[in-house]
């Protein structure tokens, strides 16, 4: 099945539910990645209201805040998520015992840290899950790179990347949470990004 990506983005790219229903209507295995950051309940509720058993994938680096772990557990139970968690090969305790504390972004070791705790687990998830459709909660206002993306896109390997809320503002995300009585989590920190407007590399590679 050949998809007219440009026409689809024009016709339904600004309608998160229509985009979600279209992508989940394709005869392709679908996954939704999450990191349980602020507003993640929106994408998780959106995809599970269309397909309750969609495979939800979390690359848990081991460096999340206590609040993020509690939020993840709450949403897992609340939405009955079909959740698979991918961890780095080494535990946080193992890595820190050998290499010390988390390197800062100007430390030459930071790229290897990001590779170990996020990028390699994601490649492993893709290999094991073998999806044809990938849902993500990317939003254009997050970074300059994301502002140049489209709600629907085909990766070089043919994976259909779907960002239903790409063009939504924080206000729209908040309104969705309120409408559906969903929780939120603002006590979140990603050591592979550190700075709010910085990419970790995952969405640049995939």
C-alpha positions as protocol buffer text, in pm:
chain_id: "A"
residue {
  index: 1
  type: UNK
  ca { x: 0 y: 0 z: 0 }
}
residue {
  index: 2
  type: UNK
  ca { x: 149 y: 329 z: -113 }
}
residue {
  index: 3
  type: UNK
  ca { x: 68 y: 627 z: 108 }
}
residue {
  index: 4
  type: UNK
  ca { x: 36 y: 984 z: -19 }
}
residue {
  index: 5
  type: UNK
  ca { x: 206 y: 1138 z: 284 }
}
residue {
  index: 6
  type: UNK
  ca { x: 172 y: 1499 z: 165 }
}
residue {
  index: 7
  type: UNK
  ca { x: -203 y: 1465 z: 103 }
}
residue {
  index: 8
  type: UNK
  ca { x: -259 y: 1290 z: 434 }
}
residue {
  index: 9
  type: UNK
  ca { x: -71 y: 1560 z: 624 }
}
residue {
  index: 10
  type: UNK
  ca { x: -277 y: 1825 z: 447 }
}
residue {
  index: 11
  type: UNK
  ca { x: -611 y: 1652 z: 503 }
}
residue {
  index: 12
  type: UNK
  ca { x: -584 y: 1507 z: 855 }
}
residue {
  index: 13
  type: UNK
  ca { x: -250 y: 1630 z: 989 }
}
residue {
  index: 14
  type: UNK
  ca { x: -419 y: 1875 z: 1225 }
}
residue {
  index: 15
  type: UNK
  ca { x: -678 y: 1626 z: 1354 }
}
residue {
  index: 16
  type: UNK
  ca { x: -508 y: 1403 z: 1615 }
}
residue {
  index: 17
  type: UNK
  ca { x: -796 y: 1156 z: 1647 }
}
residue {
  index: 18
  type: UNK
  ca { x: -846 y: 1120 z: 1270 }
}
residue {
  index: 19
  type: UNK
  ca { x: -472 y: 1073 z: 1223 }
}
residue {
  index: 20
  type: UNK
  ca { x: -462 y: 810 z: 1497 }
}
residue {
  index: 21
  type: UNK
  ca { x: -762 y: 624 z: 1357 }
}
residue {
  index: 22
  type: UNK
  ca { x: -611 y: 627 z: 1008 }
}
residue {
  index: 23
  type: UNK
  ca { x: -270 y: 497 z: 1117 }
}
residue {
  index: 24
  type: UNK
  ca { x: -420 y: 229 z: 1341 }
}
residue {
  index: 25
  type: UNK
  ca { x: -648 y: 125 z: 1056 }
}
residue {
  index: 26
  type: UNK
  ca { x: -350 y: 22 z: 845 }
}
residue {
  index: 27
  type: UNK
  ca { x: -253 y: -343 z: 833 }
}
residue {
  index: 28
  type: UNK
  ca { x: 71 y: -278 z: 1018 }
}
residue {
  index: 29
  type: UNK
  ca { x: 200 y: -354 z: 1369 }
}
residue {
  index: 30
  type: UNK
  ca { x: 184 y: -32 z: 1573 }
}
residue {
  index: 31
  type: UNK
  ca { x: 373 y: 82 z: 1880 }
}
residue {
  index: 32
  type: UNK
  ca { x: 357 y: 398 z: 2088 }
}
residue {
  index: 33
  type: UNK
  ca { x: 671 y: 513 z: 2266 }
}
residue {
  index: 34
  type: UNK
  ca { x: 651 y: 711 z: 2588 }
}
residue {
  index: 35
  type: UNK
  ca { x: 883 y: 858 z: 2849 }
}
residue {
  index: 36
  type: UNK
  ca { x: 609 y: 967 z: 3093 }
}
residue {
  index: 37
  type: UNK
  ca { x: 715 y: 1330 z: 3068 }
}
residue {
  index: 38
  type: UNK
  ca { x: 464 y: 1620 z: 3095 }
}
residue {
  index: 39
  type: UNK
  ca { x: 147 y: 1569 z: 2888 }
}
residue {
  index: 40
  type: UNK
  ca { x: 231 y: 1207 z: 2797 }
}
residue {
  index: 41
  type: UNK
  ca { x: -114 y: 1101 z: 2917 }
}
residue {
  index: 42
  type: UNK
  ca { x: -255 y: 1271 z: 2606 }
}
residue {
  index: 43
  type: UNK
  ca { x: -86 y: 1048 z: 2348 }
}
residue {
  index: 44
  type: UNK
  ca { x: -137 y: 736 z: 2561 }
}
residue {
  index: 45
  type: UNK
  ca { x: -508 y: 806 z: 2605 }
}
residue {
  index: 46
  type: UNK
  ca { x: -544 y: 899 z: 2238 }
}
residue {
  index: 47
  type: UNK
  ca { x: -398 y: 575 z: 2102 }
}
residue {
  index: 48
  type: UNK
  ca { x: -556 y: 342 z: 2359 }
}
residue {
  index: 49
  type: UNK
  ca { x: -906 y: 485 z: 2304 }
}
residue {
  index: 50
  type: UNK
  ca { x: -871 y: 365 z: 1942 }
}
residue {
  index: 51
  type: UNK
  ca { x: -674 y: 47 z: 2011 }
}
residue {
  index: 52
  type: UNK
  ca { x: -668 y: -47 z: 2382 }
}
residue {
  index: 53
  type: UNK
  ca { x: -404 y: -319 z: 2338 }
}
residue {
  index: 54
  type: UNK
  ca { x: -152 y: -117 z: 2134 }
}
residue {
  index: 55
  type: UNK
  ca { x: 205 y: -199 z: 2232 }
}
residue {
  index: 56
  type: UNK
  ca { x: 341 y: 83 z: 2451 }
}
residue {
  index: 57
  type: UNK
  ca { x: 721 y: 101 z: 2473 }
}
residue {
  index: 58
  type: UNK
  ca { x: 919 y: 280 z: 2745 }
}
residue {
  index: 59
  type: UNK
  ca { x: 1296 y: 313 z: 2734 }
}
residue {
  index: 60
  type: UNK
  ca { x: 1355 y: 349 z: 3108 }
}
residue {
  index: 61
  type: UNK
  ca { x: 1708 y: 483 z: 3146 }
}
residue {
  index: 62
  type: UNK
  ca { x: 1705 y: 424 z: 3521 }
}
residue {
  index: 63
  type: UNK
  ca { x: 1758 y: 797 z: 3577 }
}
residue {
  index: 64
  type: UNK
  ca { x: 1397 y: 912 z: 3605 }
}
residue {
  index: 65
  type: UNK
  ca { x: 1266 y: 1110 z: 3901 }
}
residue {
  index: 66
  type: UNK
  ca { x: 1065 y: 931 z: 4172 }
}
residue {
  index: 67
  type: UNK
  ca { x: 759 y: 1130 z: 4059 }
}
residue {
  index: 68
  type: UNK
  ca { x: 801 y: 1001 z: 3703 }
}
residue {
  index: 69
  type: UNK
  ca { x: 811 y: 640 z: 3821 }
}
residue {
  index: 70
  type: UNK
  ca { x: 497 y: 695 z: 4029 }
}
residue {
  index: 71
  type: UNK
  ca { x: 327 y: 865 z: 3732 }
}
residue {
  index: 72
  type: UNK
  ca { x: 422 y: 575 z: 3504 }
}
residue {
  index: 73
  type: UNK
  ca { x: 267 y: 327 z: 3746 }
}
residue {
  index: 74
  type: UNK
  ca { x: -47 y: 539 z: 3777 }
}
residue {
  index: 75
  type: UNK
  ca { x: -99 y: 565 z: 3400 }
}
residue {
  index: 76
  type: UNK
  ca { x: -13 y: 198 z: 3350 }
}
residue {
  index: 77
  type: UNK
  ca { x: -299 y: 103 z: 3582 }
}
residue {
  index: 78
  type: UNK
  ca { x: -537 y: 382 z: 3481 }
}
residue {
  index: 79
  type: UNK
  ca { x: -520 y: 312 z: 3106 }
}
residue {
  index: 80
  type: UNK
  ca { x: -443 y: -61 z: 3137 }
}
residue {
  index: 81
  type: UNK
  ca { x: -140 y: -11 z: 2915 }
}
residue {
  index: 82
  type: UNK
  ca { x: 12 y: -299 z: 2724 }
}
residue {
  index: 83
  type: UNK
  ca { x: 351 y: -177 z: 2841 }
}
residue {
  index: 84
  type: UNK
  ca { x: 694 y: -318 z: 2762 }
}
residue {
  index: 85
  type: UNK
  ca { x: 992 y: -160 z: 2939 }
}
residue {
  index: 86
  type: UNK
  ca { x: 1339 y: -161 z: 2786 }
}
residue {
  index: 87
  type: UNK
  ca { x: 1634 y: -99 z: 3017 }
}
residue {
  index: 88
  type: UNK
  ca { x: 2001 y: -40 z: 2939 }
}
residue {
  index: 89
  type: UNK
  ca { x: 2214 y: -353 z: 2941 }
}
residue {
  index: 90
  type: UNK
  ca { x: 2387 y: -224 z: 3254 }
}
residue {
  index: 91
  type: UNK
  ca { x: 2189 y: -100 z: 3554 }
}
residue {
  index: 92
  type: UNK
  ca { x: 2239 y: 254 z: 3679 }
}
residue {
  index: 93
  type: UNK
  ca { x: 2419 y: 119 z: 3986 }
}
residue {
  index: 94
  type: UNK
  ca { x: 2656 y: -84 z: 3767 }
}
residue {
  index: 95
  type: UNK
  ca { x: 2732 y: 206 z: 3533 }
}
residue {
  index: 96
  type: UNK
  ca { x: 2791 y: 455 z: 3815 }
}
residue {
  index: 97
  type: UNK
  ca { x: 3011 y: 211 z: 4009 }
}
residue {
  index: 98
  type: UNK
  ca { x: 3238 y: 178 z: 3707 }
}
residue {
  index: 99
  type: UNK
  ca { x: 3217 y: 521 z: 3546 }
}
residue {
  index: 100
  type: UNK
  ca { x: 3088 y: 758 z: 3809 }
}
residue {
  index: 101
  type: UNK
  ca { x: 2805 y: 1010 z: 3800 }
}
residue {
  index: 102
  type: UNK
  ca { x: 2611 y: 1110 z: 3489 }
}
residue {
  index: 103
  type: UNK
  ca { x: 2836 y: 1305 z: 3250 }
}
residue {
  index: 104
  type: UNK
  ca { x: 2734 y: 1661 z: 3166 }
}
residue {
  index: 105
  type: UNK
  ca { x: 2646 y: 1747 z: 2806 }
}
residue {
  index: 106
  type: UNK
  ca { x: 2986 y: 1910 z: 2750 }
}
residue {
  index: 107
  type: UNK
  ca { x: 3165 y: 1595 z: 2871 }
}
residue {
  index: 108
  type: UNK
  ca { x: 3304 y: 1383 z: 2583 }
}
residue {
  index: 109
  type: UNK
  ca { x: 3152 y: 1077 z: 2753 }
}
residue {
  index: 110
  type: UNK
  ca { x: 2796 y: 1210 z: 2723 }
}
residue {
  index: 111
  type: UNK
  ca { x: 2739 y: 1070 z: 2372 }
}
residue {
  index: 112
  type: UNK
  ca { x: 2833 y: 721 z: 2491 }
}
residue {
  index: 113
  type: UNK
  ca { x: 2604 y: 766 z: 2793 }
}
residue {
  index: 114
  type: UNK
  ca { x: 2311 y: 859 z: 2566 }
}
residue {
  index: 115
  type: UNK
  ca { x: 2386 y: 564 z: 2341 }
}
residue {
  index: 116
  type: UNK
  ca { x: 2387 y: 325 z: 2636 }
}
residue {
  index: 117
  type: UNK
  ca { x: 2078 y: 440 z: 2825 }
}
residue {
  index: 118
  type: UNK
  ca { x: 1847 y: 545 z: 2541 }
}
residue {
  index: 119
  type: UNK
  ca { x: 1953 y: 479 z: 2182 }
}
residue {
  index: 120
  type: UNK
  ca { x: 2062 y: 115 z: 2216 }
}
residue {
  index: 121
  type: UNK
  ca { x: 1748 y: 19 z: 2413 }
}
residue {
  index: 122
  type: UNK
  ca { x: 1535 y: 183 z: 2143 }
}
residue {
  index: 123
  type: UNK
  ca { x: 1710 y: -6 z: 1863 }
}
residue {
  index: 124
  type: UNK
  ca { x: 1653 y: -324 z: 2063 }
}
residue {
  index: 125
  type: UNK
  ca { x: 1285 y: -234 z: 2101 }
}
residue {
  index: 126
  type: UNK
  ca { x: 1249 y: -178 z: 1727 }
}
residue {
  index: 127
  type: UNK
  ca { x: 1419 y: -509 z: 1651 }
}
residue {
  index: 128
  type: UNK
  ca { x: 1199 y: -703 z: 1892 }
}
residue {
  index: 129
  type: UNK
  ca { x: 870 y: -525 z: 1825 }
}
residue {
  index: 130
  type: UNK
  ca { x: 926 y: -489 z: 1447 }
}
residue {
  index: 131
  type: UNK
  ca { x: 660 y: -219 z: 1403 }
}
residue {
  index: 132
  type: UNK
  ca { x: 530 y: -70 z: 1081 }
}
residue {
  index: 133
  type: UNK
  ca { x: 377 y: 230 z: 1261 }
}
residue {
  index: 134
  type: UNK
  ca { x: 536 y: 433 z: 1541 }
}
residue {
  index: 135
  type: UNK
  ca { x: 332 y: 679 z: 1746 }
}
residue {
  index: 136
  type: UNK
  ca { x: 518 y: 953 z: 1931 }
}
residue {
  index: 137
  type: UNK
  ca { x: 415 y: 1256 z: 2138 }
}
residue {
  index: 138
  type: UNK
  ca { x: 651 y: 1497 z: 1958 }
}
residue {
  index: 139
  type: UNK
  ca { x: 532 y: 1858 z: 1948 }
}
residue {
  index: 140
  type: UNK
  ca { x: 659 y: 2130 z: 1715 }
}
residue {
  index: 141
  type: UNK
  ca { x: 707 y: 2380 z: 1996 }
}
residue {
  index: 142
  type: UNK
  ca { x: 951 y: 2148 z: 2177 }
}
residue {
  index: 143
  type: UNK
  ca { x: 1258 y: 2205 z: 1957 }
}
residue {
  index: 144
  type: UNK
  ca { x: 1356 y: 2368 z: 1628 }
}
residue {
  index: 145
  type: UNK
  ca { x: 1413 y: 2024 z: 1476 }
}
residue {
  index: 146
  type: UNK
  ca { x: 1062 y: 1910 z: 1566 }
}
residue {
  index: 147
  type: UNK
  ca { x: 910 y: 2228 z: 1426 }
}
residue {
  index: 148
  type: UNK
  ca { x: 1032 y: 2116 z: 1083 }
}
residue {
  index: 149
  type: UNK
  ca { x: 867 y: 1774 z: 1108 }
}
residue {
  index: 150
  type: UNK
  ca { x: 529 y: 1661 z: 973 }
}
residue {
  index: 151
  type: UNK
  ca { x: 257 y: 1469 z: 1163 }
}
residue {
  index: 152
  type: UNK
  ca { x: 307 y: 1176 z: 925 }
}
residue {
  index: 153
  type: UNK
  ca { x: 644 y: 1074 z: 791 }
}
residue {
  index: 154
  type: UNK
  ca { x: 817 y: 770 z: 644 }
}
residue {
  index: 155
  type: UNK
  ca { x: 1158 y: 677 z: 780 }
}
residue {
  index: 156
  type: UNK
  ca { x: 1431 y: 549 z: 549 }
}
residue {
  index: 157
  type: UNK
  ca { x: 1349 y: 192 z: 655 }
}
residue {
  index: 158
  type: UNK
  ca { x: 978 y: 233 z: 575 }
}
residue {
  index: 159
  type: UNK
  ca { x: 859 y: 286 z: 933 }
}
residue {
  index: 160
  type: UNK
  ca { x: 558 y: 520 z: 941 }
}
residue {
  index: 161
  type: UNK
  ca { x: 618 y: 778 z: 1213 }
}
residue {
  index: 162
  type: UNK
  ca { x: 301 y: 936 z: 1350 }
}
residue {
  index: 163
  type: UNK
  ca { x: 297 y: 1248 z: 1569 }
}
residue {
  index: 164
  type: UNK
  ca { x: -76 y: 1320 z: 1619 }
}
residue {
  index: 165
  type: UNK
  ca { x: -28 y: 1618 z: 1854 }
}
residue {
  index: 166
  type: UNK
  ca { x: 267 y: 1772 z: 1666 }
}
residue {
  index: 167
  type: UNK
  ca { x: 83 y: 2099 z: 1607 }
}
residue {
  index: 168
  type: UNK
  ca { x: -91 y: 2122 z: 1945 }
}
residue {
  index: 169
  type: UNK
  ca { x: 5 y: 2388 z: 2196 }
}
residue {
  index: 170
  type: UNK
  ca { x: 59 y: 2327 z: 2566 }
}
residue {
  index: 171
  type: UNK
  ca { x: -283 y: 2485 z: 2623 }
}
residue {
  index: 172
  type: UNK
  ca { x: -450 y: 2232 z: 2395 }
}
residue {
  index: 173
  type: UNK
  ca { x: -266 y: 1948 z: 2566 }
}
residue {
  index: 174
  type: UNK
  ca { x: -380 y: 2078 z: 2905 }
}
residue {
  index: 175
  type: UNK
  ca { x: -740 y: 2108 z: 2783 }
}
residue {
  index: 176
  type: UNK
  ca { x: -732 y: 1746 z: 2664 }
}
residue {
  index: 177
  type: UNK
  ca { x: -613 y: 1634 z: 3007 }
}
residue {
  index: 178
  type: UNK
  ca { x: -891 y: 1832 z: 3173 }
}
residue {
  index: 179
  type: UNK
  ca { x: -1159 y: 1702 z: 2936 }
}
residue {
  index: 180
  type: UNK
  ca { x: -1064 y: 1340 z: 3002 }
}
residue {
  index: 181
  type: UNK
  ca { x: -970 y: 1384 z: 3370 }
}
residue {
  index: 182
  type: UNK
  ca { x: -614 y: 1264 z: 3314 }
}
residue {
  index: 183
  type: UNK
  ca { x: -314 y: 1313 z: 3545 }
}
residue {
  index: 184
  type: UNK
  ca { x: 4 y: 1499 z: 3453 }
}
residue {
  index: 185
  type: UNK
  ca { x: 369 y: 1494 z: 3558 }
}
residue {
  index: 186
  type: UNK
  ca { x: 595 y: 1799 z: 3563 }
}
residue {
  index: 187
  type: UNK
  ca { x: 868 y: 1654 z: 3787 }
}
residue {
  index: 188
  type: UNK
  ca { x: 1058 y: 1510 z: 3492 }
}
residue {
  index: 189
  type: UNK
  ca { x: 1424 y: 1518 z: 3390 }
}
residue {
  index: 190
  type: UNK
  ca { x: 1602 y: 1351 z: 3099 }
}
residue {
  index: 191
  type: UNK
  ca { x: 1981 y: 1330 z: 3152 }
}
residue {
  index: 192
  type: UNK
  ca { x: 2037 y: 1253 z: 2784 }
}
residue {
  index: 193
  type: UNK
  ca { x: 1886 y: 1589 z: 2687 }
}
residue {
  index: 194
  type: UNK
  ca { x: 1951 y: 1798 z: 3002 }
}
residue {
  index: 195
  type: UNK
  ca { x: 1835 y: 2120 z: 2836 }
}
residue {
  index: 196
  type: UNK
  ca { x: 1465 y: 2149 z: 2754 }
}
residue {
  index: 197
  type: UNK
  ca { x: 1513 y: 2248 z: 2388 }
}
residue {
  index: 198
  type: UNK
  ca { x: 1792 y: 1998 z: 2316 }
}
residue {
  index: 199
  type: UNK
  ca { x: 1751 y: 1674 z: 2119 }
}
residue {
  index: 200
  type: UNK
  ca { x: 1892 y: 1350 z: 2260 }
}
residue {
  index: 201
  type: UNK
  ca { x: 1937 y: 1208 z: 1912 }
}
residue {
  index: 202
  type: UNK
  ca { x: 1665 y: 943 z: 1906 }
}
residue {
  index: 203
  type: UNK
  ca { x: 1430 y: 1138 z: 1678 }
}
residue {
  index: 204
  type: UNK
  ca { x: 1719 y: 1261 z: 1464 }
}
residue {
  index: 205
  type: UNK
  ca { x: 1829 y: 902 z: 1397 }
}
residue {
  index: 206
  type: UNK
  ca { x: 1478 y: 767 z: 1350 }
}
